[in-house]
mmCIF file of C-alpha atoms in Angstrom:
data_model
loop_
_atom_site.group_PDB
_atom_site.id
_atom_site.type_symbol
_atom_site.label_atom_id
_atom_site.label_comp_id
_atom_site.label_asym_id
_atom_site.label_seq_id
_atom_site.Cartn_x
_atom_site.Cartn_y
_atom_site.Cartn_z
ATOM 1 C CA LEU A 16 24.735 3.761 -0.583
ATOM 2 C CA ARG A 17 21.316 5.387 -0.627
ATOM 3 C CA GLU A 18 20.687 8.805 0.889
ATOM 4 C CA LYS A 19 18.818 8.729 4.189
ATOM 5 C CA LEU A 20 15.070 9.207 3.721
ATOM 6 C CA VAL A 21 12.374 10.604 5.928
ATOM 7 C CA LEU A 22 9.450 8.191 5.608
ATOM 8 C CA ALA A 23 6.138 10.052 5.857
ATOM 9 C CA SER A 24 4.226 6.968 6.971
ATOM 10 C CA SER A 25 3.337 5.059 10.114
ATOM 11 C CA SER A 26 3.304 1.752 8.183
ATOM 12 C CA PRO A 27 5.615 -0.779 9.830
ATOM 13 C CA ARG A 28 5.674 -2.684 6.517
ATOM 14 C CA ARG A 29 7.067 0.268 4.557
ATOM 15 C CA SER A 30 9.746 0.822 7.170
ATOM 16 C CA GLU A 31 10.609 -2.893 7.130
ATOM 17 C CA ILE A 32 10.950 -2.929 3.318
ATOM 18 C CA LEU A 33 13.334 0.045 3.447
ATOM 19 C CA GLN A 34 15.263 -1.575 6.285
ATOM 20 C CA ARG A 35 15.607 -4.904 4.450
ATOM 21 C CA ALA A 36 16.844 -3.036 1.354
ATOM 22 C CA GLY A 37 19.481 -1.381 3.539
ATOM 23 C CA TRP A 38 18.002 2.077 3.031
ATOM 24 C CA PRO A 39 18.534 4.321 6.079
ATOM 25 C CA HIS A 40 15.444 6.237 7.117
ATOM 26 C CA GLU A 41 13.599 7.875 9.942
ATOM 27 C CA ILE A 42 9.839 8.131 10.373
ATOM 28 C CA MET A 43 7.734 11.284 10.589
ATOM 29 C CA VAL A 44 4.003 10.699 10.296
ATOM 30 C CA ALA A 45 1.888 13.078 8.238
ATOM 31 C CA GLY A 46 -1.713 13.255 9.394
ATOM 32 C CA ILE A 47 -3.664 14.033 6.228
ATOM 33 C CA ASP A 48 -7.258 13.580 5.115
ATOM 34 C CA GLU A 49 -7.448 10.398 3.034
ATOM 35 C CA THR A 50 -10.941 10.909 1.631
ATOM 36 C CA VAL A 51 -11.389 9.868 -1.995
ATOM 37 C CA PHE A 52 -12.601 12.779 -4.129
ATOM 38 C CA PRO A 53 -15.801 12.214 -6.154
ATOM 39 C CA GLY A 54 -14.898 10.706 -9.534
ATOM 40 C CA GLU A 55 -11.236 10.273 -8.577
ATOM 41 C CA ASP A 56 -9.614 7.153 -10.020
ATOM 42 C CA ALA A 57 -7.288 4.975 -7.971
ATOM 43 C CA ALA A 58 -4.040 6.030 -9.684
ATOM 44 C CA THR A 59 -4.798 9.728 -9.158
ATOM 45 C CA TYR A 60 -5.904 9.041 -5.583
ATOM 46 C CA VAL A 61 -2.787 7.150 -4.425
ATOM 47 C CA GLN A 62 -0.422 9.619 -6.094
ATOM 48 C CA ARG A 63 -2.259 12.604 -4.569
ATOM 49 C CA LEU A 64 -2.092 11.071 -1.074
ATOM 50 C CA ALA A 65 1.566 10.056 -1.433
ATOM 51 C CA ARG A 66 2.441 13.591 -2.511
ATOM 52 C CA SER A 67 0.318 15.175 0.268
ATOM 53 C CA LYS A 68 2.000 13.020 2.927
ATOM 54 C CA ALA A 69 5.507 13.802 1.652
ATOM 55 C CA GLU A 70 4.811 17.530 1.272
ATOM 56 C CA ALA A 71 3.261 17.784 4.749
ATOM 57 C CA VAL A 72 6.410 16.307 6.310
ATOM 58 C CA ALA A 73 8.805 18.220 4.009
ATOM 59 C CA ALA A 74 7.174 21.493 5.141
ATOM 60 C CA LYS A 75 8.454 20.784 8.672
ATOM 61 C CA LEU A 76 12.079 20.221 7.584
ATOM 62 C CA ASP A 77 14.993 22.442 6.553
ATOM 63 C CA GLN A 78 16.569 19.794 4.331
ATOM 64 C CA GLY A 79 16.329 16.180 3.261
ATOM 65 C CA LEU A 80 14.492 13.748 1.022
ATOM 66 C CA VAL A 81 10.963 12.759 2.072
ATOM 67 C CA LEU A 82 9.168 9.627 0.899
ATOM 68 C CA GLY A 83 5.378 9.491 0.894
ATOM 69 C CA ALA A 84 3.395 6.420 -0.151
ATOM 70 C CA ASP A 85 -0.207 5.309 -0.248
ATOM 71 C CA THR A 86 -1.661 1.929 -1.199
ATOM 72 C CA THR A 87 -5.157 0.983 -2.224
ATOM 73 C CA VAL A 88 -6.946 -2.060 -3.600
ATOM 74 C CA VAL A 89 -9.267 -1.815 -6.602
ATOM 75 C CA VAL A 90 -11.913 -4.268 -7.748
ATOM 76 C CA ASP A 91 -14.713 -3.448 -10.219
ATOM 77 C CA ASN A 92 -13.422 0.160 -10.323
ATOM 78 C CA GLN A 93 -14.168 0.353 -6.595
ATOM 79 C CA ILE A 94 -11.440 1.638 -4.271
ATOM 80 C CA LEU A 95 -11.149 -0.500 -1.134
ATOM 81 C CA GLY A 96 -9.521 1.260 1.779
ATOM 82 C CA GLN A 97 -9.002 -0.168 5.248
ATOM 83 C CA PRO A 98 -11.954 -2.017 6.775
ATOM 84 C CA THR A 99 -13.813 -0.236 9.563
ATOM 85 C CA ASP A 100 -15.149 -3.361 11.286
ATOM 86 C CA ASP A 101 -15.690 -7.121 10.844
ATOM 87 C CA ALA A 102 -18.655 -6.659 8.500
ATOM 88 C CA ASP A 103 -16.668 -4.285 6.288
ATOM 89 C CA ALA A 104 -13.714 -6.715 6.189
ATOM 90 C CA ARG A 105 -16.105 -9.529 5.212
ATOM 91 C CA ARG A 106 -17.646 -7.353 2.482
ATOM 92 C CA MET A 107 -14.185 -6.657 1.021
ATOM 93 C CA LEU A 108 -13.002 -10.260 1.212
ATOM 94 C CA ASP A 109 -16.250 -11.439 -0.406
ATOM 95 C CA LEU A 110 -15.585 -8.983 -3.257
ATOM 96 C CA LEU A 111 -12.041 -10.317 -3.697
ATOM 97 C CA ASN A 112 -12.987 -14.008 -3.345
ATOM 98 C CA ALA A 113 -11.779 -16.143 -6.301
ATOM 99 C CA ARG A 114 -11.096 -13.026 -8.385
ATOM 100 C CA TRP A 115 -8.363 -10.819 -9.730
ATOM 101 C CA HIS A 116 -7.948 -7.318 -8.338
ATOM 102 C CA GLU A 117 -5.324 -4.593 -8.526
ATOM 103 C CA VAL A 118 -3.131 -3.114 -5.825
ATOM 104 C CA LEU A 119 -1.895 0.400 -6.544
ATOM 105 C CA THR A 120 0.748 2.248 -4.561
ATOM 106 C CA GLY A 121 1.512 5.887 -5.185
ATOM 107 C CA VAL A 122 5.034 7.021 -4.322
ATOM 108 C CA ALA A 123 6.294 10.598 -3.927
ATOM 109 C CA LEU A 124 9.842 11.737 -3.276
ATOM 110 C CA VAL A 125 10.060 15.363 -2.191
ATOM 111 C CA ARG A 126 13.449 17.063 -1.917
ATOM 112 C CA VAL A 127 13.053 19.837 0.666
ATOM 113 C CA GLY A 128 13.482 23.071 -1.286
ATOM 114 C CA GLY A 129 13.773 21.155 -4.547
ATOM 115 C CA ALA A 130 12.095 18.767 -6.945
ATOM 116 C CA THR A 131 9.168 16.441 -6.385
ATOM 117 C CA ARG A 132 8.843 13.135 -8.242
ATOM 118 C CA VAL A 133 5.593 11.154 -8.171
ATOM 119 C CA ALA A 134 4.667 7.818 -9.760
ATOM 120 C CA TYR A 135 2.671 4.676 -9.011
ATOM 121 C CA GLU A 136 2.944 0.913 -9.346
ATOM 122 C CA THR A 137 0.160 -1.564 -10.138
ATOM 123 C CA THR A 138 0.210 -5.268 -9.241
ATOM 124 C CA ARG A 139 -2.516 -7.792 -10.039
ATOM 125 C CA VAL A 140 -3.513 -10.293 -7.340
ATOM 126 C CA ARG A 141 -5.879 -13.255 -7.448
ATOM 127 C CA PHE A 142 -7.406 -14.814 -4.364
ATOM 128 C CA ALA A 143 -8.209 -18.505 -4.345
ATOM 129 C CA GLU A 144 -11.799 -19.484 -3.749
ATOM 130 C CA MET A 145 -12.410 -18.985 -0.029
ATOM 131 C CA SER A 146 -15.184 -20.600 1.960
ATOM 132 C CA ALA A 147 -17.206 -18.533 4.433
ATOM 133 C CA LYS A 148 -15.350 -20.443 7.158
ATOM 134 C CA GLU A 149 -11.961 -19.385 5.750
ATOM 135 C CA ILE A 150 -13.071 -15.746 5.534
ATOM 136 C CA ASP A 151 -14.360 -15.891 9.136
ATOM 137 C CA TRP A 152 -11.058 -17.426 10.256
ATOM 138 C CA TYR A 153 -9.034 -14.757 8.506
ATOM 139 C CA ILE A 154 -11.109 -11.942 10.027
ATOM 140 C CA SER A 155 -10.728 -13.579 13.457
ATOM 141 C CA THR A 156 -6.914 -13.230 13.147
ATOM 142 C CA ARG A 157 -7.467 -9.402 13.156
ATOM 143 C CA GLU A 158 -4.883 -9.184 10.362
ATOM 144 C CA PRO A 159 -7.279 -7.495 7.880
ATOM 145 C CA PHE A 160 -7.424 -4.329 9.979
ATOM 146 C CA GLY A 161 -5.176 -1.411 9.103
ATOM 147 C CA LYS A 162 -4.672 -2.818 5.607
ATOM 148 C CA ALA A 163 -6.136 -1.697 2.284
ATOM 149 C CA GLY A 164 -8.485 -4.332 0.886
ATOM 150 C CA ALA A 165 -8.608 -6.110 4.268
ATOM 151 C CA TYR A 166 -5.544 -8.299 3.782
ATOM 152 C CA GLY A 167 -1.793 -8.459 4.217
ATOM 153 C CA ILE A 168 -0.060 -10.699 1.675
ATOM 154 C CA GLN A 169 3.012 -11.038 3.901
ATOM 155 C CA GLY A 170 0.982 -12.691 6.662
ATOM 156 C CA LYS A 171 -1.791 -15.237 6.973
ATOM 157 C CA ALA A 172 -3.462 -14.063 3.738
ATOM 158 C CA SER A 173 -0.552 -15.702 1.899
ATOM 159 C CA LEU A 174 -2.466 -18.967 2.418
ATOM 160 C CA LEU A 175 -5.411 -17.554 0.458
ATOM 161 C CA ILE A 176 -3.666 -15.940 -2.523
ATOM 162 C CA GLU A 177 -3.301 -18.016 -5.650
ATOM 163 C CA GLU A 178 -1.362 -15.785 -8.031
ATOM 164 C CA ILE A 179 0.274 -12.390 -8.415
ATOM 165 C CA GLN A 180 1.422 -10.508 -11.500
ATOM 166 C CA GLY A 181 3.946 -7.773 -10.775
ATOM 167 C CA ASP A 182 5.807 -6.346 -7.804
ATOM 168 C CA TYR A 183 5.298 -8.290 -4.550
ATOM 169 C CA PHE A 184 6.594 -5.381 -2.424
ATOM 170 C CA ASN A 185 3.947 -3.142 -3.988
ATOM 171 C CA ILE A 186 1.274 -5.372 -2.431
ATOM 172 C CA MET A 187 2.984 -4.908 0.947
ATOM 173 C CA GLY A 188 2.777 -1.141 0.467
ATOM 174 C CA LEU A 189 6.092 0.024 -0.997
ATOM 175 C CA PRO A 190 7.333 -0.783 -4.517
ATOM 176 C CA ILE A 191 10.983 -0.444 -3.505
ATOM 177 C CA ARG A 192 12.351 -0.674 -7.060
ATOM 178 C CA LEU A 193 10.149 2.274 -8.107
ATOM 179 C CA VAL A 194 11.369 4.284 -5.097
ATOM 180 C CA TYR A 195 14.947 3.526 -6.123
ATOM 181 C CA GLU A 196 14.300 4.559 -9.740
ATOM 182 C CA LEU A 197 12.753 7.860 -8.630
ATOM 183 C CA SER A 198 15.671 8.567 -6.293
ATOM 184 C CA VAL A 199 18.490 8.368 -8.848
#
């Protein structure tokens, strides 16, 4: 049985992945600045944010194991965060249209008063060719909002994704196998 975690995230998808894996957890949200530093690459960025989230929550606790995670989408060395509006979602989906991109999730496990372990997972994803009408439809579902790269593979975007290479759960926002490996 896995030790109970404190999940430093408001993501319902991360909580659901832990729940489905039978991993007991509670949620404590860490409000941190998620600005990308100038010249910062995606792997450094997601690991820094995962660690910052976990450390911010761990600082409020007397004991326990805190999990922080952060996911981003990268295409042409460009980090795609969450879309701010319809036009931004369209811009991102146009960039991803009929192309491969990478999804990176940084994971940090912080033992209150003890060790910190940080790593990241990368998964490659390829969208099918989408018409303007399909992109408009997808944006109209409102699903792109609150998601890095303007899509959620576990939802309606599954109709638009042709191929993945790597960890499916990483695309959802939590590479559960990596979390397990860091925890043992």
